[in-house]
Amino acid sequence: GVSGTVVFLPQICLLFFLITILEDTGYLARAAFVMDRLLSRFGLPGHSFVPLLTAHACAIPSIMSTRLIPDRRDRLATILIAPFMSCSARLPVYVLLTSLVFVDRPALAALAFGACYLLGGMAALLSAVIFGRTVLRGRAQPMVLELPTYKLPSLRNALLTARDQGLMFLKTAGTVIVAICIVMWWLSAYPRVEPGPEVQALRAQAEAPGLPPAEVETLTLEADTLERRAAQAGSFAGMMGRVVEPVFRPLGFDWQLTVGVLTSFLAREVFVSTMSVLV
């Protein structure tokens, strides 16, 4: 469960490394200035561009960086829509879902993967418009920004930033993932469920004399799979999933996906880890 999420640590470090390079060169501030005209149509200032771009790496530093937005209304609007952006924590979830839905169709899987990023950005901008007409009425303040000079980026600074953000991910998300994996393992393992008659019949067939080794291995694997599914269905996790399953049934989710969705509220990365434990 832990390895299913930590494997994406290089992508997280690479994203922070590239964002730091852009910031050091002076291009990032100019990009915010250029984006001011577009974002103002949705009730956001150009200052929001950098936090929203950072949100693709992680929402926490994105929200922390909104302190640079001078107007309180614009700052709150940016904070509220930043979690809509597809952060690096969702990468394993996107990879898992697109590979399951589009088996042996890599082109459609890639299209769906990119559409997830586009959908997040559209949801963020639409939410900004809704907030601007309801709880955060008003227009974005005119943007005043002192543009830095062009300069060569500091490779050392970019490497240190990538290292620090990677360690932060391991210390914060990693500890949560380990704890939830242990809890989910316990919930999916207890109470113990006796194997059903179908499992016993398969094991009896596998122990019959004279069977080829390949057939014995197939029968044993099938019996183990049925026994594991029955044990999970009768465990505390299975009970919890079946209770909440009617809420998610219109989406086509079974009890295992339902448990994965529930645990993902603690951390988005936990969805993959939960499915690794349950499935």
mmCIF file of C-alpha atoms in Angstrom:
data_model
loop_
_atom_site.group_PDB
_atom_site.id
_atom_site.type_symbol
_atom_site.label_atom_id
_atom_site.label_comp_id
_atom_site.label_asym_id
_atom_site.label_seq_id
_atom_site.Cartn_x
_atom_site.Cartn_y
_atom_site.Cartn_z
ATOM 1 C CA GLY A 1 0.000 0.000 0.000
ATOM 2 C CA VAL A 2 2.796 2.429 0.838
ATOM 3 C CA SER A 3 4.872 1.542 -2.222
ATOM 4 C CA GLY A 4 1.892 2.191 -4.498
ATOM 5 C CA THR A 5 2.042 5.875 -3.542
ATOM 6 C CA VAL A 6 5.729 6.499 -2.795
ATOM 7 C CA VAL A 7 6.593 5.367 -6.334
ATOM 8 C CA PHE A 8 5.284 8.763 -7.514
ATOM 9 C CA LEU A 9 7.736 10.725 -5.356
ATOM 10 C CA PRO A 10 10.099 11.421 -8.332
ATOM 11 C CA GLN A 11 7.291 13.147 -10.250
ATOM 12 C CA ILE A 12 6.525 15.350 -7.255
ATOM 13 C CA CYS A 13 10.178 16.375 -6.877
ATOM 14 C CA LEU A 14 10.480 17.018 -10.627
ATOM 15 C CA LEU A 15 7.418 19.273 -10.634
ATOM 16 C CA PHE A 16 8.730 21.421 -7.773
ATOM 17 C CA PHE A 17 12.155 21.532 -9.427
ATOM 18 C CA LEU A 18 10.722 22.920 -12.693
ATOM 19 C CA ILE A 19 8.464 25.443 -10.932
ATOM 20 C CA THR A 20 11.470 26.744 -8.970
ATOM 21 C CA ILE A 21 13.489 27.081 -12.189
ATOM 22 C CA LEU A 22 10.669 29.142 -13.767
ATOM 23 C CA GLU A 23 10.445 31.329 -10.687
ATOM 24 C CA ASP A 24 14.185 32.008 -10.555
ATOM 25 C CA THR A 25 14.372 33.055 -14.207
ATOM 26 C CA GLY A 26 11.705 35.731 -13.776
ATOM 27 C CA TYR A 27 9.299 34.184 -16.270
ATOM 28 C CA LEU A 28 6.773 33.114 -13.637
ATOM 29 C CA ALA A 29 6.013 36.701 -12.583
ATOM 30 C CA ARG A 30 5.577 37.701 -16.230
ATOM 31 C CA ALA A 31 3.233 34.764 -16.780
ATOM 32 C CA ALA A 32 1.090 36.031 -13.894
ATOM 33 C CA PHE A 33 1.022 39.476 -15.480
ATOM 34 C CA VAL A 34 -0.076 38.009 -18.838
ATOM 35 C CA MET A 35 -2.758 35.828 -17.196
ATOM 36 C CA ASP A 36 -4.306 38.782 -15.363
ATOM 37 C CA ARG A 37 -6.599 39.653 -18.302
ATOM 38 C CA LEU A 38 -7.937 36.087 -18.549
ATOM 39 C CA LEU A 39 -8.346 35.464 -14.818
ATOM 40 C CA SER A 40 -10.089 38.804 -14.255
ATOM 41 C CA ARG A 41 -13.019 37.517 -16.347
ATOM 42 C CA PHE A 42 -13.583 34.886 -13.660
ATOM 43 C CA GLY A 43 -13.191 37.289 -10.735
ATOM 44 C CA LEU A 44 -9.563 36.454 -9.987
ATOM 45 C CA PRO A 45 -6.441 38.631 -10.118
ATOM 46 C CA GLY A 46 -3.259 37.727 -11.955
ATOM 47 C CA HIS A 47 -1.669 37.138 -8.543
ATOM 48 C CA SER A 48 -3.722 33.919 -8.362
ATOM 49 C CA PHE A 49 -1.831 32.342 -11.266
ATOM 50 C CA VAL A 50 1.241 31.326 -9.257
ATOM 51 C CA PRO A 51 -0.744 29.711 -6.373
ATOM 52 C CA LEU A 52 -2.951 27.865 -8.875
ATOM 53 C CA LEU A 53 0.119 26.659 -10.760
ATOM 54 C CA THR A 54 1.708 25.524 -7.487
ATOM 55 C CA ALA A 55 -1.503 23.656 -6.662
ATOM 56 C CA HIS A 56 -0.632 21.198 -9.445
ATOM 57 C CA ALA A 57 2.222 20.090 -7.204
ATOM 58 C CA CYS A 58 0.455 20.273 -3.831
ATOM 59 C CA ALA A 59 -2.497 22.255 -2.487
ATOM 60 C CA ILE A 60 -0.837 22.984 0.859
ATOM 61 C CA PRO A 61 2.052 25.178 -0.413
ATOM 62 C CA SER A 62 -0.406 26.670 -2.900
ATOM 63 C CA ILE A 63 -2.696 27.886 -0.126
ATOM 64 C CA MET A 64 0.316 29.114 1.867
ATOM 65 C CA SER A 65 1.529 31.138 -1.123
ATOM 66 C CA THR A 66 -1.785 33.056 -1.354
ATOM 67 C CA ARG A 67 -0.493 35.312 1.436
ATOM 68 C CA LEU A 68 1.208 37.275 -1.367
ATOM 69 C CA ILE A 69 -2.204 38.308 -2.770
ATOM 70 C CA PRO A 70 -2.850 41.757 -1.273
ATOM 71 C CA ASP A 71 -6.686 41.828 -1.379
ATOM 72 C CA ARG A 72 -8.506 39.666 1.193
ATOM 73 C CA ARG A 73 -11.435 38.840 -1.120
ATOM 74 C CA ASP A 74 -9.106 37.700 -3.927
ATOM 75 C CA ARG A 75 -7.037 35.724 -1.442
ATOM 76 C CA LEU A 76 -10.056 33.810 -0.121
ATOM 77 C CA ALA A 77 -11.326 33.095 -3.637
ATOM 78 C CA THR A 78 -7.960 31.629 -4.620
ATOM 79 C CA ILE A 79 -7.803 29.497 -1.463
ATOM 80 C CA LEU A 80 -11.281 28.067 -2.092
ATOM 81 C CA ILE A 81 -10.601 27.004 -5.687
ATOM 82 C CA ALA A 82 -6.990 25.802 -5.297
ATOM 83 C CA PRO A 83 -7.990 22.231 -4.238
ATOM 84 C CA PHE A 84 -9.793 21.781 -7.579
ATOM 85 C CA MET A 85 -6.482 21.781 -9.432
ATOM 86 C CA SER A 86 -5.093 18.293 -10.062
ATOM 87 C CA CYS A 87 -2.170 17.972 -7.670
ATOM 88 C CA SER A 88 0.548 15.331 -7.829
ATOM 89 C CA ALA A 89 -1.229 13.340 -5.114
ATOM 90 C CA ARG A 90 -3.956 12.527 -7.634
ATOM 91 C CA LEU A 91 -1.535 11.130 -10.200
ATOM 92 C CA PRO A 92 -1.646 7.565 -8.846
ATOM 93 C CA VAL A 93 -5.441 7.757 -8.662
ATOM 94 C CA TYR A 94 -5.705 8.930 -12.285
ATOM 95 C CA VAL A 95 -3.261 6.247 -13.433
ATOM 96 C CA LEU A 96 -5.171 3.521 -11.598
ATOM 97 C CA LEU A 97 -8.611 4.546 -12.835
ATOM 98 C CA THR A 98 -7.669 5.201 -16.461
ATOM 99 C CA SER A 99 -5.744 1.928 -16.698
ATOM 100 C CA LEU A 100 -8.729 0.024 -15.282
ATOM 101 C CA VAL A 101 -11.380 1.706 -17.424
ATOM 102 C CA PHE A 102 -9.422 1.716 -20.695
ATOM 103 C CA VAL A 103 -7.677 -1.651 -20.668
ATOM 104 C CA ASP A 104 -5.532 -2.212 -23.802
ATOM 105 C CA ARG A 105 -6.574 1.240 -25.120
ATOM 106 C CA PRO A 106 -3.642 3.501 -24.243
ATOM 107 C CA ALA A 107 -4.772 6.356 -26.503
ATOM 108 C CA LEU A 108 -8.119 6.701 -24.703
ATOM 109 C CA ALA A 109 -6.407 6.291 -21.347
ATOM 110 C CA ALA A 110 -4.028 9.158 -22.172
ATOM 111 C CA LEU A 111 -6.947 11.306 -23.354
ATOM 112 C CA ALA A 112 -8.888 10.625 -20.159
ATOM 113 C CA PHE A 113 -5.787 11.354 -18.069
ATOM 114 C CA GLY A 114 -5.364 14.761 -19.717
ATOM 115 C CA ALA A 115 -9.100 15.459 -19.455
ATOM 116 C CA CYS A 116 -8.873 15.020 -15.671
ATOM 117 C CA TYR A 117 -6.479 17.987 -15.520
ATOM 118 C CA LEU A 118 -8.711 20.039 -17.818
ATOM 119 C CA LEU A 119 -11.811 19.200 -15.783
ATOM 120 C CA GLY A 120 -10.102 20.337 -12.578
ATOM 121 C CA GLY A 121 -9.144 23.689 -14.098
ATOM 122 C CA MET A 122 -12.637 24.260 -15.499
ATOM 123 C CA ALA A 123 -14.210 23.392 -12.130
ATOM 124 C CA ALA A 124 -11.888 25.873 -10.408
ATOM 125 C CA LEU A 125 -12.740 28.747 -12.758
ATOM 126 C CA LEU A 126 -16.476 27.993 -12.628
ATOM 127 C CA SER A 127 -16.344 27.925 -8.828
ATOM 128 C CA ALA A 128 -14.547 31.289 -8.841
ATOM 129 C CA VAL A 129 -17.418 32.781 -10.864
ATOM 130 C CA ILE A 130 -19.984 31.315 -8.454
ATOM 131 C CA PHE A 131 -18.111 32.602 -5.400
ATOM 132 C CA GLY A 132 -17.816 36.047 -7.007
ATOM 133 C CA ARG A 133 -21.606 36.238 -7.343
ATOM 134 C CA THR A 134 -22.527 34.775 -3.936
ATOM 135 C CA VAL A 135 -20.336 34.651 -0.824
ATOM 136 C CA LEU A 136 -17.442 36.728 -2.206
ATOM 137 C CA ARG A 137 -19.183 39.436 -4.153
ATOM 138 C CA GLY A 138 -17.063 41.915 -6.019
ATOM 139 C CA ARG A 139 -14.503 42.229 -8.768
ATOM 140 C CA ALA A 140 -10.849 41.340 -8.713
ATOM 141 C CA GLN A 141 -8.564 44.219 -7.762
ATOM 142 C CA PRO A 142 -6.322 45.683 -10.480
ATOM 143 C CA MET A 143 -2.958 43.966 -10.553
ATOM 144 C CA VAL A 144 0.154 45.892 -9.583
ATOM 145 C CA LEU A 145 3.353 43.878 -9.826
ATOM 146 C CA GLU A 146 7.027 44.705 -9.907
ATOM 147 C CA LEU A 147 8.568 42.452 -12.543
ATOM 148 C CA PRO A 148 11.915 40.941 -11.566
ATOM 149 C CA THR A 149 14.883 41.053 -13.895
ATOM 150 C CA TYR A 150 15.738 38.130 -16.150
ATOM 151 C CA LYS A 151 18.501 35.996 -14.703
ATOM 152 C CA LEU A 152 19.950 32.532 -14.832
ATOM 153 C CA PRO A 153 18.212 30.152 -12.417
ATOM 154 C CA SER A 154 19.997 28.700 -9.422
ATOM 155 C CA LEU A 155 20.316 24.948 -9.884
ATOM 156 C CA ARG A 156 21.250 24.532 -6.229
ATOM 157 C CA ASN A 157 18.139 26.397 -5.090
ATOM 158 C CA ALA A 158 15.908 24.267 -7.349
ATOM 159 C CA LEU A 159 17.455 21.014 -6.101
ATOM 160 C CA LEU A 160 17.098 22.055 -2.453
ATOM 161 C CA THR A 161 13.445 23.028 -2.989
ATOM 162 C CA ALA A 162 12.684 19.699 -4.698
ATOM 163 C CA ARG A 163 14.419 17.835 -1.864
ATOM 164 C CA ASP A 164 12.569 19.737 0.871
ATOM 165 C CA GLN A 165 9.174 19.281 -0.774
ATOM 166 C CA GLY A 166 9.838 15.587 -1.331
ATOM 167 C CA LEU A 167 10.785 15.097 2.319
ATOM 168 C CA MET A 168 7.701 17.043 3.381
ATOM 169 C CA PHE A 169 5.560 14.691 1.283
ATOM 170 C CA LEU A 170 7.159 11.614 2.872
ATOM 171 C CA LYS A 171 6.826 12.965 6.417
ATOM 172 C CA THR A 172 3.233 14.188 6.132
ATOM 173 C CA ALA A 173 1.492 11.986 3.583
ATOM 174 C CA GLY A 174 3.762 9.002 4.238
ATOM 175 C CA THR A 175 2.892 8.725 7.917
ATOM 176 C CA VAL A 176 -0.831 9.049 7.169
ATOM 177 C CA ILE A 177 -0.597 6.374 4.469
ATOM 178 C CA VAL A 178 1.218 3.917 6.757
ATOM 179 C CA ALA A 179 -1.328 4.418 9.540
ATOM 180 C CA ILE A 180 -4.316 4.011 7.223
ATOM 181 C CA CYS A 181 -2.801 0.915 5.558
ATOM 182 C CA ILE A 182 -2.413 -0.727 8.978
ATOM 183 C CA VAL A 183 -5.979 0.186 9.965
ATOM 184 C CA MET A 184 -7.399 -1.001 6.629
ATOM 185 C CA TRP A 185 -5.462 -4.273 6.881
ATOM 186 C CA TRP A 186 -6.952 -4.909 10.329
ATOM 187 C CA LEU A 187 -10.476 -3.960 9.235
ATOM 188 C CA SER A 188 -10.225 -6.236 6.183
ATOM 189 C CA ALA A 189 -8.780 -9.181 8.150
ATOM 190 C CA TYR A 190 -11.149 -9.332 11.133
ATOM 191 C CA PRO A 191 -13.461 -10.892 12.161
ATOM 192 C CA ARG A 192 -12.302 -14.222 10.754
ATOM 193 C CA VAL A 193 -14.682 -15.890 8.303
ATOM 194 C CA GLU A 194 -14.737 -19.623 7.753
ATOM 195 C CA PRO A 195 -14.240 -20.744 4.126
ATOM 196 C CA GLY A 196 -17.459 -21.591 2.329
ATOM 197 C CA PRO A 197 -18.422 -24.943 0.784
ATOM 198 C CA GLU A 198 -17.261 -23.811 -2.669
ATOM 199 C CA VAL A 199 -13.747 -23.141 -1.364
ATOM 200 C CA GLN A 200 -13.657 -26.471 0.438
ATOM 201 C CA ALA A 201 -14.758 -28.288 -2.729
ATOM 202 C CA LEU A 202 -12.000 -26.640 -4.788
ATOM 203 C CA ARG A 203 -9.370 -27.557 -2.206
ATOM 204 C CA ALA A 204 -10.625 -31.129 -2.157
ATOM 205 C CA GLN A 205 -10.312 -31.283 -5.965
ATOM 206 C CA ALA A 206 -6.768 -29.907 -5.769
ATOM 207 C CA GLU A 207 -5.791 -32.616 -3.252
ATOM 208 C CA ALA A 208 -7.150 -35.424 -5.427
ATOM 209 C CA PRO A 209 -4.394 -37.816 -6.580
ATOM 210 C CA GLY A 210 -3.321 -37.976 -10.181
ATOM 211 C CA LEU A 211 -3.968 -34.351 -11.144
ATOM 212 C CA PRO A 212 -1.352 -32.525 -13.247
ATOM 213 C CA PRO A 213 0.645 -29.876 -11.312
ATOM 214 C CA ALA A 214 -0.698 -27.054 -13.521
ATOM 215 C CA GLU A 215 -4.305 -27.958 -12.722
ATOM 216 C CA VAL A 216 -3.521 -28.247 -9.020
ATOM 217 C CA GLU A 217 -1.994 -24.766 -9.058
ATOM 218 C CA THR A 218 -5.035 -23.330 -10.892
ATOM 219 C CA LEU A 219 -7.516 -24.879 -8.425
ATOM 220 C CA THR A 220 -5.478 -23.714 -5.434
ATOM 221 C CA LEU A 221 -5.236 -20.158 -6.781
ATOM 222 C CA GLU A 222 -8.989 -20.035 -7.441
ATOM 223 C CA ALA A 223 -9.729 -21.356 -3.938
ATOM 224 C CA ASP A 224 -7.387 -18.762 -2.365
ATOM 225 C CA THR A 225 -9.045 -15.965 -4.334
ATOM 226 C CA LEU A 226 -12.563 -17.000 -3.305
ATOM 227 C CA GLU A 227 -11.493 -17.414 0.318
ATOM 228 C CA ARG A 228 -9.861 -13.973 0.383
ATOM 229 C CA ARG A 229 -12.931 -12.306 -1.164
ATOM 230 C CA ALA A 230 -15.261 -14.023 1.298
ATOM 231 C CA ALA A 231 -13.033 -13.003 4.213
ATOM 232 C CA GLN A 232 -12.988 -9.375 3.078
ATOM 233 C CA ALA A 233 -16.739 -9.292 2.458
ATOM 234 C CA GLY A 234 -17.374 -10.554 5.993
ATOM 235 C CA SER A 235 -14.819 -8.285 7.638
ATOM 236 C CA PHE A 236 -15.421 -4.933 9.306
ATOM 237 C CA ALA A 237 -14.324 -3.150 6.117
ATOM 238 C CA GLY A 238 -16.820 -5.178 4.083
ATOM 239 C CA MET A 239 -19.616 -4.379 6.532
ATOM 240 C CA MET A 240 -18.775 -0.669 6.446
ATOM 241 C CA GLY A 241 -18.577 -0.682 2.638
ATOM 242 C CA ARG A 242 -21.917 -2.424 2.188
ATOM 243 C CA VAL A 243 -23.627 0.042 4.545
ATOM 244 C CA VAL A 244 -22.449 3.063 2.534
ATOM 245 C CA GLU A 245 -22.512 1.339 -0.871
ATOM 246 C CA PRO A 246 -26.110 2.443 -1.778
ATOM 247 C CA VAL A 247 -24.917 6.072 -1.766
ATOM 248 C CA PHE A 248 -22.299 5.366 -4.443
ATOM 249 C CA ARG A 249 -24.210 2.652 -6.327
ATOM 250 C CA PRO A 250 -25.483 5.094 -9.028
ATOM 251 C CA LEU A 251 -21.802 5.607 -9.959
ATOM 252 C CA GLY A 252 -21.298 1.848 -10.366
ATOM 253 C CA PHE A 253 -19.106 1.480 -7.266
ATOM 254 C CA ASP A 254 -18.956 -1.771 -5.324
ATOM 255 C CA TRP A 255 -18.207 -1.937 -1.588
ATOM 256 C CA GLN A 256 -14.434 -2.004 -2.172
ATOM 257 C CA LEU A 257 -14.444 1.198 -4.229
ATOM 258 C CA THR A 258 -16.786 2.738 -1.650
ATOM 259 C CA VAL A 259 -14.275 2.060 1.145
ATOM 260 C CA GLY A 260 -11.520 3.524 -1.046
ATOM 261 C CA VAL A 261 -13.504 6.714 -1.577
ATOM 262 C CA LEU A 262 -14.232 7.049 2.139
ATOM 263 C CA THR A 263 -10.574 6.707 3.135
ATOM 264 C CA SER A 264 -9.498 9.156 0.413
ATOM 265 C CA PHE A 265 -11.178 11.957 2.374
ATOM 266 C CA LEU A 266 -8.239 11.732 4.802
ATOM 267 C CA ALA A 267 -5.686 12.047 1.986
ATOM 268 C CA ARG A 268 -6.096 11.692 -1.751
ATOM 269 C CA GLU A 269 -3.105 9.388 -2.071
ATOM 270 C CA VAL A 270 -4.704 6.880 0.306
ATOM 271 C CA PHE A 271 -7.192 5.722 -2.370
ATOM 272 C CA VAL A 272 -4.523 3.710 -4.209
ATOM 273 C CA SER A 273 -3.115 2.328 -0.962
ATOM 274 C CA THR A 274 -6.577 1.247 0.218
ATOM 275 C CA MET A 275 -7.306 -0.509 -3.071
ATOM 276 C CA SER A 276 -3.905 -2.248 -2.849
ATOM 277 C CA VAL A 277 -4.888 -3.635 0.547
ATOM 278 C CA LEU A 278 -8.488 -4.589 -0.273
ATOM 279 C CA VAL A 279 -8.280 -5.900 -3.837
#
